[in-house]
mmCIF file of N, CA and C in Angstrom:
data_model
loop_
_atom_site.group_PDB
_atom_site.id
_atom_site.type_symbol
_atom_site.label_atom_id
_atom_site.label_comp_id
_atom_site.label_asym_id
_atom_site.label_seq_id
_atom_site.Cartn_x
_atom_site.Cartn_y
_atom_site.Cartn_z
ATOM 1 N N UNK A 299 21.029 -5.517 -41.371
ATOM 2 C CA UNK A 299 20.967 -6.284 -40.828
ATOM 3 C C UNK A 299 20.092 -6.650 -39.547
ATOM 4 N N UNK A 300 19.787 -7.618 -39.167
ATOM 5 C CA UNK A 300 18.685 -8.069 -38.136
ATOM 6 C C UNK A 300 19.434 -9.137 -37.450
ATOM 7 N N UNK A 301 18.976 -8.481 -35.961
ATOM 8 C CA UNK A 301 19.731 -9.008 -34.874
ATOM 9 C C UNK A 301 18.065 -9.366 -33.964
ATOM 10 N N UNK A 302 18.518 -10.850 -32.902
ATOM 11 C CA UNK A 302 17.309 -11.443 -31.374
ATOM 12 C C UNK A 302 18.413 -10.302 -30.559
ATOM 13 N N UNK A 303 17.045 -10.217 -29.935
ATOM 14 C CA UNK A 303 17.040 -9.155 -28.294
ATOM 15 C C UNK A 303 16.838 -10.273 -27.889
ATOM 16 N N UNK A 304 17.355 -10.535 -26.489
ATOM 17 C CA UNK A 304 17.512 -11.893 -25.486
ATOM 18 C C UNK A 304 16.286 -11.362 -24.589
ATOM 19 N N UNK A 305 15.113 -11.427 -24.082
ATOM 20 C CA UNK A 305 14.445 -11.318 -23.207
ATOM 21 C C UNK A 305 15.385 -11.457 -21.934
ATOM 22 N N UNK A 306 14.912 -10.275 -20.529
ATOM 23 C CA UNK A 306 16.249 -10.043 -19.480
ATOM 24 C C UNK A 306 17.218 -9.820 -19.149
ATOM 25 N N UNK A 307 17.648 -9.804 -20.952
ATOM 26 C CA UNK A 307 19.411 -8.909 -20.774
ATOM 27 C C UNK A 307 19.113 -7.619 -20.668
ATOM 28 N N UNK A 308 19.993 -6.827 -20.185
ATOM 29 C CA UNK A 308 20.561 -5.314 -20.007
ATOM 30 C C UNK A 308 21.516 -5.320 -20.574
ATOM 31 N N UNK A 309 21.483 -3.564 -19.736
ATOM 32 C CA UNK A 309 22.991 -3.610 -20.071
ATOM 33 C C UNK A 309 23.383 -3.413 -18.999
ATOM 34 N N UNK A 310 23.414 -3.975 -17.230
ATOM 35 C CA UNK A 310 24.203 -4.376 -16.617
ATOM 36 C C UNK A 310 24.518 -5.826 -16.905
ATOM 37 N N UNK A 311 24.352 -6.449 -18.119
ATOM 38 C CA UNK A 311 23.917 -7.778 -17.838
ATOM 39 C C UNK A 311 23.586 -8.456 -18.170
ATOM 40 N N UNK A 312 23.398 -10.417 -18.082
ATOM 41 C CA UNK A 312 22.019 -10.726 -18.463
ATOM 42 C C UNK A 312 21.762 -11.191 -16.545
ATOM 43 N N UNK A 313 20.827 -11.719 -16.743
ATOM 44 C CA UNK A 313 20.845 -12.020 -15.439
ATOM 45 C C UNK A 313 20.663 -13.957 -15.382
ATOM 46 N N UNK A 314 21.359 -13.871 -14.129
ATOM 47 C CA UNK A 314 21.721 -15.628 -14.246
ATOM 48 C C UNK A 314 20.368 -16.525 -13.561
ATOM 49 N N UNK A 315 19.847 -17.464 -13.367
ATOM 50 C CA UNK A 315 18.813 -18.514 -13.311
ATOM 51 C C UNK A 315 18.566 -18.708 -11.295
ATOM 52 N N UNK A 316 19.812 -18.569 -10.896
ATOM 53 C CA UNK A 316 19.929 -18.364 -9.689
ATOM 54 C C UNK A 316 20.036 -16.969 -9.056
ATOM 55 N N UNK A 317 19.641 -16.246 -10.039
ATOM 56 C CA UNK A 317 19.329 -14.299 -8.739
ATOM 57 C C UNK A 317 18.002 -14.784 -9.796
ATOM 58 N N UNK A 318 17.551 -13.901 -7.901
ATOM 59 C CA UNK A 318 16.178 -13.342 -7.799
ATOM 60 C C UNK A 318 15.221 -12.653 -8.176
ATOM 61 N N UNK A 319 13.774 -12.258 -8.771
ATOM 62 C CA UNK A 319 13.756 -11.099 -9.074
ATOM 63 C C UNK A 319 13.862 -10.290 -7.885
ATOM 64 N N UNK A 320 13.692 -8.721 -8.099
ATOM 65 C CA UNK A 320 14.221 -7.735 -6.806
ATOM 66 C C UNK A 320 12.731 -7.143 -7.259
ATOM 67 N N UNK A 321 12.937 -7.047 -5.652
ATOM 68 C CA UNK A 321 11.846 -5.581 -6.290
ATOM 69 C C UNK A 321 12.078 -4.314 -6.139
ATOM 70 N N UNK A 322 10.857 -3.741 -7.247
ATOM 71 C CA UNK A 322 11.271 -2.156 -7.371
ATOM 72 C C UNK A 322 12.299 -1.961 -6.610
ATOM 73 N N UNK A 323 13.084 -0.793 -7.305
ATOM 74 C CA UNK A 323 14.235 0.131 -5.999
ATOM 75 C C UNK A 323 12.843 1.068 -5.165
ATOM 76 N N UNK A 324 13.235 0.856 -4.495
ATOM 77 C CA UNK A 324 12.592 2.491 -3.021
ATOM 78 C C UNK A 324 10.887 1.401 -3.165
ATOM 79 N N UNK A 325 11.108 0.635 -2.916
ATOM 80 C CA UNK A 325 9.695 -0.210 -3.091
ATOM 81 C C UNK A 325 8.532 0.305 -3.965
ATOM 82 N N UNK A 326 8.650 1.076 -5.169
ATOM 83 C CA UNK A 326 8.459 1.839 -6.097
ATOM 84 C C UNK A 326 6.541 0.769 -5.926
ATOM 85 N N UNK A 327 5.922 0.277 -5.387
ATOM 86 C CA UNK A 327 4.912 -0.349 -5.584
ATOM 87 C C UNK A 327 3.552 0.320 -5.086
ATOM 88 N N UNK A 328 2.708 0.529 -5.777
ATOM 89 C CA UNK A 328 1.814 1.306 -5.701
ATOM 90 C C UNK A 328 0.698 1.072 -4.180
ATOM 91 N N UNK A 329 1.241 2.017 -2.920
ATOM 92 C CA UNK A 329 0.313 1.806 -1.885
ATOM 93 C C UNK A 329 -1.136 2.245 -1.281
ATOM 94 N N UNK A 330 -2.110 1.854 -1.330
ATOM 95 C CA UNK A 330 -3.099 3.155 -0.975
ATOM 96 C C UNK A 330 -4.046 2.459 0.061
ATOM 97 N N UNK A 331 -4.494 3.130 0.595
ATOM 98 C CA UNK A 331 -5.500 3.382 2.014
ATOM 99 C C UNK A 331 -6.551 3.690 1.721
ATOM 100 N N UNK A 332 -7.780 2.955 1.678
ATOM 101 C CA UNK A 332 -9.346 2.954 1.207
ATOM 102 C C UNK A 332 -9.801 3.081 2.812
ATOM 103 N N UNK A 333 -10.446 4.430 2.856
ATOM 104 C CA UNK A 333 -11.957 4.654 4.257
ATOM 105 C C UNK A 333 -13.059 4.549 3.713
ATOM 106 N N UNK A 334 -13.368 3.821 3.839
ATOM 107 C CA UNK A 334 -14.754 2.924 3.350
ATOM 108 C C UNK A 334 -16.714 2.991 4.854
ATOM 109 N N UNK A 335 -16.547 3.527 4.128
ATOM 110 C CA UNK A 335 -18.371 3.001 5.564
ATOM 111 C C UNK A 335 -18.524 1.723 6.069
ATOM 112 N N UNK A 336 -17.567 0.179 5.694
ATOM 113 C CA UNK A 336 -18.258 -0.802 6.066
ATOM 114 C C UNK A 336 -16.039 -0.502 6.365
ATOM 115 N N UNK A 337 -14.974 0.253 6.429
ATOM 116 C CA UNK A 337 -14.086 -0.846 7.113
ATOM 117 C C UNK A 337 -12.988 -0.044 6.164
ATOM 118 N N UNK A 338 -11.763 -0.866 6.373
ATOM 119 C CA UNK A 338 -10.732 -0.466 5.103
ATOM 120 C C UNK A 338 -10.216 -1.412 4.110
ATOM 121 N N UNK A 339 -9.707 -0.983 3.216
ATOM 122 C CA UNK A 339 -9.252 -1.904 2.045
ATOM 123 C C UNK A 339 -7.471 -1.272 2.160
ATOM 124 N N UNK A 340 -7.228 -2.165 1.757
ATOM 125 C CA UNK A 340 -5.387 -1.672 2.135
ATOM 126 C C UNK A 340 -4.912 -2.178 0.411
ATOM 127 N N UNK A 341 -4.523 -1.400 -0.821
ATOM 128 C CA UNK A 341 -4.144 -2.109 -1.622
ATOM 129 C C UNK A 341 -2.824 -1.762 -1.568
ATOM 130 N N UNK A 342 -1.416 -3.161 -1.922
ATOM 131 C CA UNK A 342 -0.125 -3.032 -2.183
ATOM 132 C C UNK A 342 -0.453 -3.814 -3.859
ATOM 133 N N UNK A 343 0.370 -3.313 -4.512
ATOM 134 C CA UNK A 343 0.952 -3.307 -5.895
ATOM 135 C C UNK A 343 -0.546 -4.225 -6.100
ATOM 136 N N UNK A 344 -0.673 -5.289 -6.358
ATOM 137 C CA UNK A 344 -1.883 -6.483 -6.903
ATOM 138 C C UNK A 344 -2.595 -6.791 -5.786
ATOM 139 N N UNK A 345 -2.653 -6.867 -4.709
ATOM 140 C CA UNK A 345 -3.064 -7.174 -3.888
ATOM 141 C C UNK A 345 -3.513 -6.653 -2.686
ATOM 142 N N UNK A 346 -5.185 -6.475 -2.229
ATOM 143 C CA UNK A 346 -5.678 -6.298 -1.872
ATOM 144 C C UNK A 346 -6.112 -6.590 -0.703
ATOM 145 N N UNK A 347 -6.168 -6.161 0.707
ATOM 146 C CA UNK A 347 -6.325 -6.476 1.815
ATOM 147 C C UNK A 347 -7.612 -5.785 2.582
ATOM 148 N N UNK A 348 -8.949 -6.764 3.500
ATOM 149 C CA UNK A 348 -9.983 -5.437 3.709
ATOM 150 C C UNK A 348 -10.028 -6.002 5.465
ATOM 151 N N UNK A 349 -10.210 -4.764 6.008
ATOM 152 C CA UNK A 349 -9.761 -4.937 7.285
ATOM 153 C C UNK A 349 -11.378 -3.864 7.917
ATOM 154 N N UNK A 350 -12.375 -5.403 8.397
ATOM 155 C CA UNK A 350 -13.867 -4.427 8.485
ATOM 156 C C UNK A 350 -13.816 -3.916 9.470
ATOM 157 N N UNK A 351 -15.041 -3.375 9.437
ATOM 158 C CA UNK A 351 -15.236 -2.666 10.838
ATOM 159 C C UNK A 351 -15.653 -3.996 11.667
ATOM 160 N N UNK A 352 -15.658 -3.972 13.270
ATOM 161 C CA UNK A 352 -15.995 -4.713 14.576
ATOM 162 C C UNK A 352 -16.284 -3.644 15.459
ATOM 163 N N UNK A 353 -17.951 -4.098 15.555
ATOM 164 C CA UNK A 353 -19.327 -3.903 16.639
ATOM 165 C C UNK A 353 -19.412 -2.425 16.071
ATOM 166 N N UNK A 354 -19.387 -2.331 14.756
ATOM 167 C CA UNK A 354 -19.830 -1.351 13.847
ATOM 168 C C UNK A 354 -18.583 -0.246 14.448
ATOM 169 N N UNK A 355 -17.639 -0.114 14.241
ATOM 170 C CA UNK A 355 -16.587 0.728 14.584
ATOM 171 C C UNK A 355 -14.933 0.380 13.317
ATOM 172 N N UNK A 356 -14.398 1.324 13.468
ATOM 173 C CA UNK A 356 -13.210 1.037 12.844
ATOM 174 C C UNK A 356 -12.161 0.206 13.565
ATOM 175 N N UNK A 357 -11.657 -0.672 12.761
ATOM 176 C CA UNK A 357 -11.196 -1.872 13.977
ATOM 177 C C UNK A 357 -9.664 -1.139 13.544
ATOM 178 N N UNK A 358 -9.045 -0.448 13.645
ATOM 179 C CA UNK A 358 -7.833 0.760 13.829
ATOM 180 C C UNK A 358 -6.385 -0.244 13.824
ATOM 181 N N UNK A 359 -6.499 -1.405 15.407
ATOM 182 C CA UNK A 359 -5.674 -1.890 16.071
ATOM 183 C C UNK A 359 -5.461 -3.041 14.493
ATOM 184 N N UNK A 360 -6.754 -3.080 13.589
ATOM 185 C CA UNK A 360 -6.520 -4.309 13.234
ATOM 186 C C UNK A 360 -5.808 -3.940 11.586
ATOM 187 N N UNK A 361 -6.484 -2.644 11.416
ATOM 188 C CA UNK A 361 -5.401 -2.086 10.446
ATOM 189 C C UNK A 361 -4.157 -1.606 10.068
ATOM 190 N N UNK A 362 -3.416 -1.051 11.751
ATOM 191 C CA UNK A 362 -2.537 -0.893 12.448
ATOM 192 C C UNK A 362 -1.596 -2.402 12.098
ATOM 193 N N UNK A 363 -1.672 -3.564 12.707
ATOM 194 C CA UNK A 363 -1.451 -4.531 12.434
ATOM 195 C C UNK A 363 -0.664 -4.646 11.123
ATOM 196 N N UNK A 364 -2.035 -4.491 10.168
ATOM 197 C CA UNK A 364 -1.959 -5.034 8.571
ATOM 198 C C UNK A 364 -1.304 -3.940 8.099
ATOM 199 N N UNK A 365 -0.768 -2.632 8.462
ATOM 200 C CA UNK A 365 0.077 -1.716 7.756
ATOM 201 C C UNK A 365 1.524 -2.139 7.961
ATOM 202 N N UNK A 366 1.925 -2.525 9.229
ATOM 203 C CA UNK A 366 3.247 -3.409 9.794
ATOM 204 C C UNK A 366 3.716 -4.150 9.145
ATOM 205 N N UNK A 367 2.569 -5.306 8.875
ATOM 206 C CA UNK A 367 3.132 -6.286 7.249
ATOM 207 C C UNK A 367 3.657 -5.770 6.350
ATOM 208 N N UNK A 368 2.442 -5.041 6.021
ATOM 209 C CA UNK A 368 2.910 -4.039 4.641
ATOM 210 C C UNK A 368 4.584 -3.395 5.010
ATOM 211 N N UNK A 369 4.723 -3.148 5.843
ATOM 212 C CA UNK A 369 6.127 -2.143 6.542
ATOM 213 C C UNK A 369 7.231 -3.439 6.593
ATOM 214 N N UNK A 370 6.847 -4.636 6.752
ATOM 215 C CA UNK A 370 7.913 -5.745 7.064
ATOM 216 C C UNK A 370 8.477 -6.400 5.116
ATOM 217 N N UNK A 371 7.377 -6.152 4.548
ATOM 218 C CA UNK A 371 7.872 -6.292 3.014
ATOM 219 C C UNK A 371 8.318 -5.376 2.394
ATOM 220 N N UNK A 372 7.461 -4.555 2.607
ATOM 221 C CA UNK A 372 8.236 -3.256 1.932
ATOM 222 C C UNK A 372 9.492 -1.898 2.698
ATOM 223 N N UNK A 373 10.282 -2.272 3.039
ATOM 224 C CA UNK A 373 10.748 -1.547 4.206
ATOM 225 C C UNK A 373 10.947 -0.461 3.882
ATOM 226 N N UNK A 374 11.696 -0.067 2.602
ATOM 227 C CA UNK A 374 12.149 1.168 2.282
ATOM 228 C C UNK A 374 11.099 2.382 1.700
ATOM 229 N N UNK A 375 9.694 1.823 1.541
ATOM 230 C CA UNK A 375 8.496 2.212 1.352
ATOM 231 C C UNK A 375 8.387 3.178 2.364
ATOM 232 N N UNK A 376 8.186 4.788 1.876
ATOM 233 C CA UNK A 376 7.947 5.260 3.314
ATOM 234 C C UNK A 376 6.511 6.103 2.916
ATOM 235 N N UNK A 377 5.936 5.931 1.972
ATOM 236 C CA UNK A 377 5.148 6.705 0.793
ATOM 237 C C UNK A 377 3.751 5.620 0.576
ATOM 238 N N UNK A 378 2.411 6.491 0.680
ATOM 239 C CA UNK A 378 0.763 5.950 0.954
ATOM 240 C C UNK A 378 -0.196 6.945 -0.166
ATOM 241 N N UNK A 379 -1.303 6.137 -0.015
ATOM 242 C CA UNK A 379 -2.159 7.278 -0.920
ATOM 243 C C UNK A 379 -3.129 7.472 0.651
ATOM 244 N N UNK A 380 -3.873 8.051 0.834
ATOM 245 C CA UNK A 380 -5.321 8.167 1.450
ATOM 246 C C UNK A 380 -6.666 8.556 0.276
ATOM 247 N N UNK A 381 -7.433 7.280 -0.131
ATOM 248 C CA UNK A 381 -9.085 8.482 0.170
ATOM 249 C C UNK A 381 -10.195 8.021 0.676
ATOM 250 N N UNK A 382 -11.151 8.875 1.154
ATOM 251 C CA UNK A 382 -12.054 7.989 1.816
ATOM 252 C C UNK A 382 -13.483 8.527 1.588
ATOM 253 N N UNK A 383 -14.130 7.615 1.117
ATOM 254 C CA UNK A 383 -15.666 8.259 1.234
ATOM 255 C C UNK A 383 -16.235 9.064 1.428
ATOM 256 N N UNK A 384 -16.498 9.924 0.595
ATOM 257 C CA UNK A 384 -17.775 11.356 1.052
ATOM 258 C C UNK A 384 -18.298 11.539 2.431
ATOM 259 N N UNK A 385 -18.549 10.676 2.444
ATOM 260 C CA UNK A 385 -19.847 10.889 4.040
ATOM 261 C C UNK A 385 -19.994 10.242 4.483
ATOM 262 N N UNK A 386 -17.511 10.550 4.722
ATOM 263 C CA UNK A 386 -17.657 9.805 6.031
ATOM 264 C C UNK A 386 -17.010 11.065 6.685
ATOM 265 N N UNK A 387 -17.227 11.079 8.228
ATOM 266 C CA UNK A 387 -16.709 11.726 9.092
ATOM 267 C C UNK A 387 -14.792 12.544 9.271
ATOM 268 N N UNK A 388 -14.496 13.542 8.913
ATOM 269 C CA UNK A 388 -13.097 13.971 8.908
ATOM 270 C C UNK A 388 -12.065 12.600 9.943
ATOM 271 N N UNK A 389 -12.676 12.557 11.107
ATOM 272 C CA UNK A 389 -11.888 12.280 12.054
ATOM 273 C C UNK A 389 -11.451 10.915 11.379
ATOM 274 N N UNK A 390 -11.855 10.422 10.515
ATOM 275 C CA UNK A 390 -11.776 8.924 10.056
ATOM 276 C C UNK A 390 -10.794 8.801 9.514
ATOM 277 N N UNK A 391 -10.200 10.154 8.673
ATOM 278 C CA UNK A 391 -9.454 10.271 7.946
ATOM 279 C C UNK A 391 -7.994 10.492 8.642
ATOM 280 N N UNK A 392 -8.497 11.403 9.702
ATOM 281 C CA UNK A 392 -7.649 11.522 10.702
ATOM 282 C C UNK A 392 -6.676 10.382 11.292
ATOM 283 N N UNK A 393 -7.049 8.908 11.582
ATOM 284 C CA UNK A 393 -7.189 7.831 11.964
ATOM 285 C C UNK A 393 -6.306 7.256 11.287
ATOM 286 N N UNK A 394 -6.796 7.147 9.796
ATOM 287 C CA UNK A 394 -5.940 6.200 8.557
ATOM 288 C C UNK A 394 -5.042 7.149 8.631
ATOM 289 N N UNK A 395 -4.544 8.180 8.715
ATOM 290 C CA UNK A 395 -3.286 8.896 8.461
ATOM 291 C C UNK A 395 -2.656 8.591 9.702
ATOM 292 N N UNK A 396 -3.487 8.705 10.859
ATOM 293 C CA UNK A 396 -2.082 8.323 11.868
ATOM 294 C C UNK A 396 -1.740 6.944 12.256
ATOM 295 N N UNK A 397 -2.852 5.994 11.897
ATOM 296 C CA UNK A 397 -2.404 4.228 11.788
ATOM 297 C C UNK A 397 -1.142 4.014 11.424
ATOM 298 N N UNK A 398 -1.216 6.138 9.336
ATOM 299 C CA UNK A 398 -0.166 4.848 8.517
ATOM 300 C C UNK A 398 1.175 6.084 9.149
ATOM 301 N N UNK A 399 1.763 6.697 9.624
ATOM 302 C CA UNK A 399 2.877 7.206 10.529
ATOM 303 C C UNK A 399 2.956 6.454 11.000
ATOM 304 N N UNK A 400 2.131 5.756 11.897
ATOM 305 C CA UNK A 400 2.845 5.233 13.271
ATOM 306 C C UNK A 400 3.411 3.838 12.795
ATOM 307 N N UNK A 401 3.496 3.510 11.147
ATOM 308 C CA UNK A 401 3.818 2.437 10.622
ATOM 309 C C UNK A 401 5.033 2.355 10.026
ATOM 310 N N UNK A 402 4.868 3.727 9.831
ATOM 311 C CA UNK A 402 6.274 4.091 9.537
ATOM 312 C C UNK A 402 6.441 4.594 7.855
ATOM 313 N N UNK A 403 5.149 5.503 7.128
ATOM 314 C CA UNK A 403 4.561 6.051 6.504
ATOM 315 C C UNK A 403 4.262 7.436 6.447
ATOM 316 N N UNK A 404 5.527 8.007 6.306
ATOM 317 C CA UNK A 404 4.940 9.509 7.030
ATOM 318 C C UNK A 404 5.317 10.330 5.541
ATOM 319 N N UNK A 405 5.366 10.054 4.247
ATOM 320 C CA UNK A 405 4.149 10.792 3.391
ATOM 321 C C UNK A 405 3.399 10.486 2.466
ATOM 322 N N UNK A 406 2.355 10.913 3.255
ATOM 323 C CA UNK A 406 0.994 10.339 2.754
ATOM 324 C C UNK A 406 0.533 11.903 1.640
ATOM 325 N N UNK A 407 -0.180 10.850 0.826
ATOM 326 C CA UNK A 407 -1.254 12.105 -0.032
ATOM 327 C C UNK A 407 -2.384 11.625 0.085
ATOM 328 N N UNK A 408 -3.299 12.295 0.032
ATOM 329 C CA UNK A 408 -4.792 12.158 0.279
ATOM 330 C C UNK A 408 -5.688 12.686 -0.951
ATOM 331 N N UNK A 409 -6.081 10.702 -1.690
ATOM 332 C CA UNK A 409 -6.356 11.391 -3.195
ATOM 333 C C UNK A 409 -7.771 11.975 -3.746
ATOM 334 N N UNK A 410 -7.890 13.231 -4.332
ATOM 335 C CA UNK A 410 -9.416 13.398 -4.656
ATOM 336 C C UNK A 410 -10.607 12.090 -5.341
ATOM 337 N N UNK A 411 -11.572 12.948 -4.750
ATOM 338 C CA UNK A 411 -12.158 11.595 -5.179
ATOM 339 C C UNK A 411 -12.622 10.995 -3.588
ATOM 340 N N UNK A 412 -13.346 9.519 -4.126
ATOM 341 C CA UNK A 412 -13.751 8.372 -2.639
ATOM 342 C C UNK A 412 -13.396 6.927 -3.443
ATOM 343 N N UNK A 413 -13.278 6.233 -2.388
ATOM 344 C CA UNK A 413 -13.184 4.996 -2.197
ATOM 345 C C UNK A 413 -13.913 4.584 -3.060
ATOM 346 N N UNK A 414 -13.970 3.553 -4.005
ATOM 347 C CA UNK A 414 -14.851 2.722 -4.794
ATOM 348 C C UNK A 414 -14.963 1.482 -3.966
#
């Protein structure tokens, strides 16, 4: 017996056209902060936002603003991954982690390898 499977159907019933697509539960969207010699890079899902250095210094204020915008879009998200180029000082990693903490991301993982 051959049958047809309708895309968009599930065991919970069909999704109607009026229903909006909902984000993944607990905002299971990949979220990473890269700390690089030229500044920060915030990756959330498929979106990338660069936070370049200002006056040859890491711009922590702009990073915190960007992280707060991520938190506003994904209020249930509490985890993040941090990568850092090996040539940078350890203090930069701590500052990036602090920015994540104050922005509402307490579950921080540090990935091995460096940011590219």
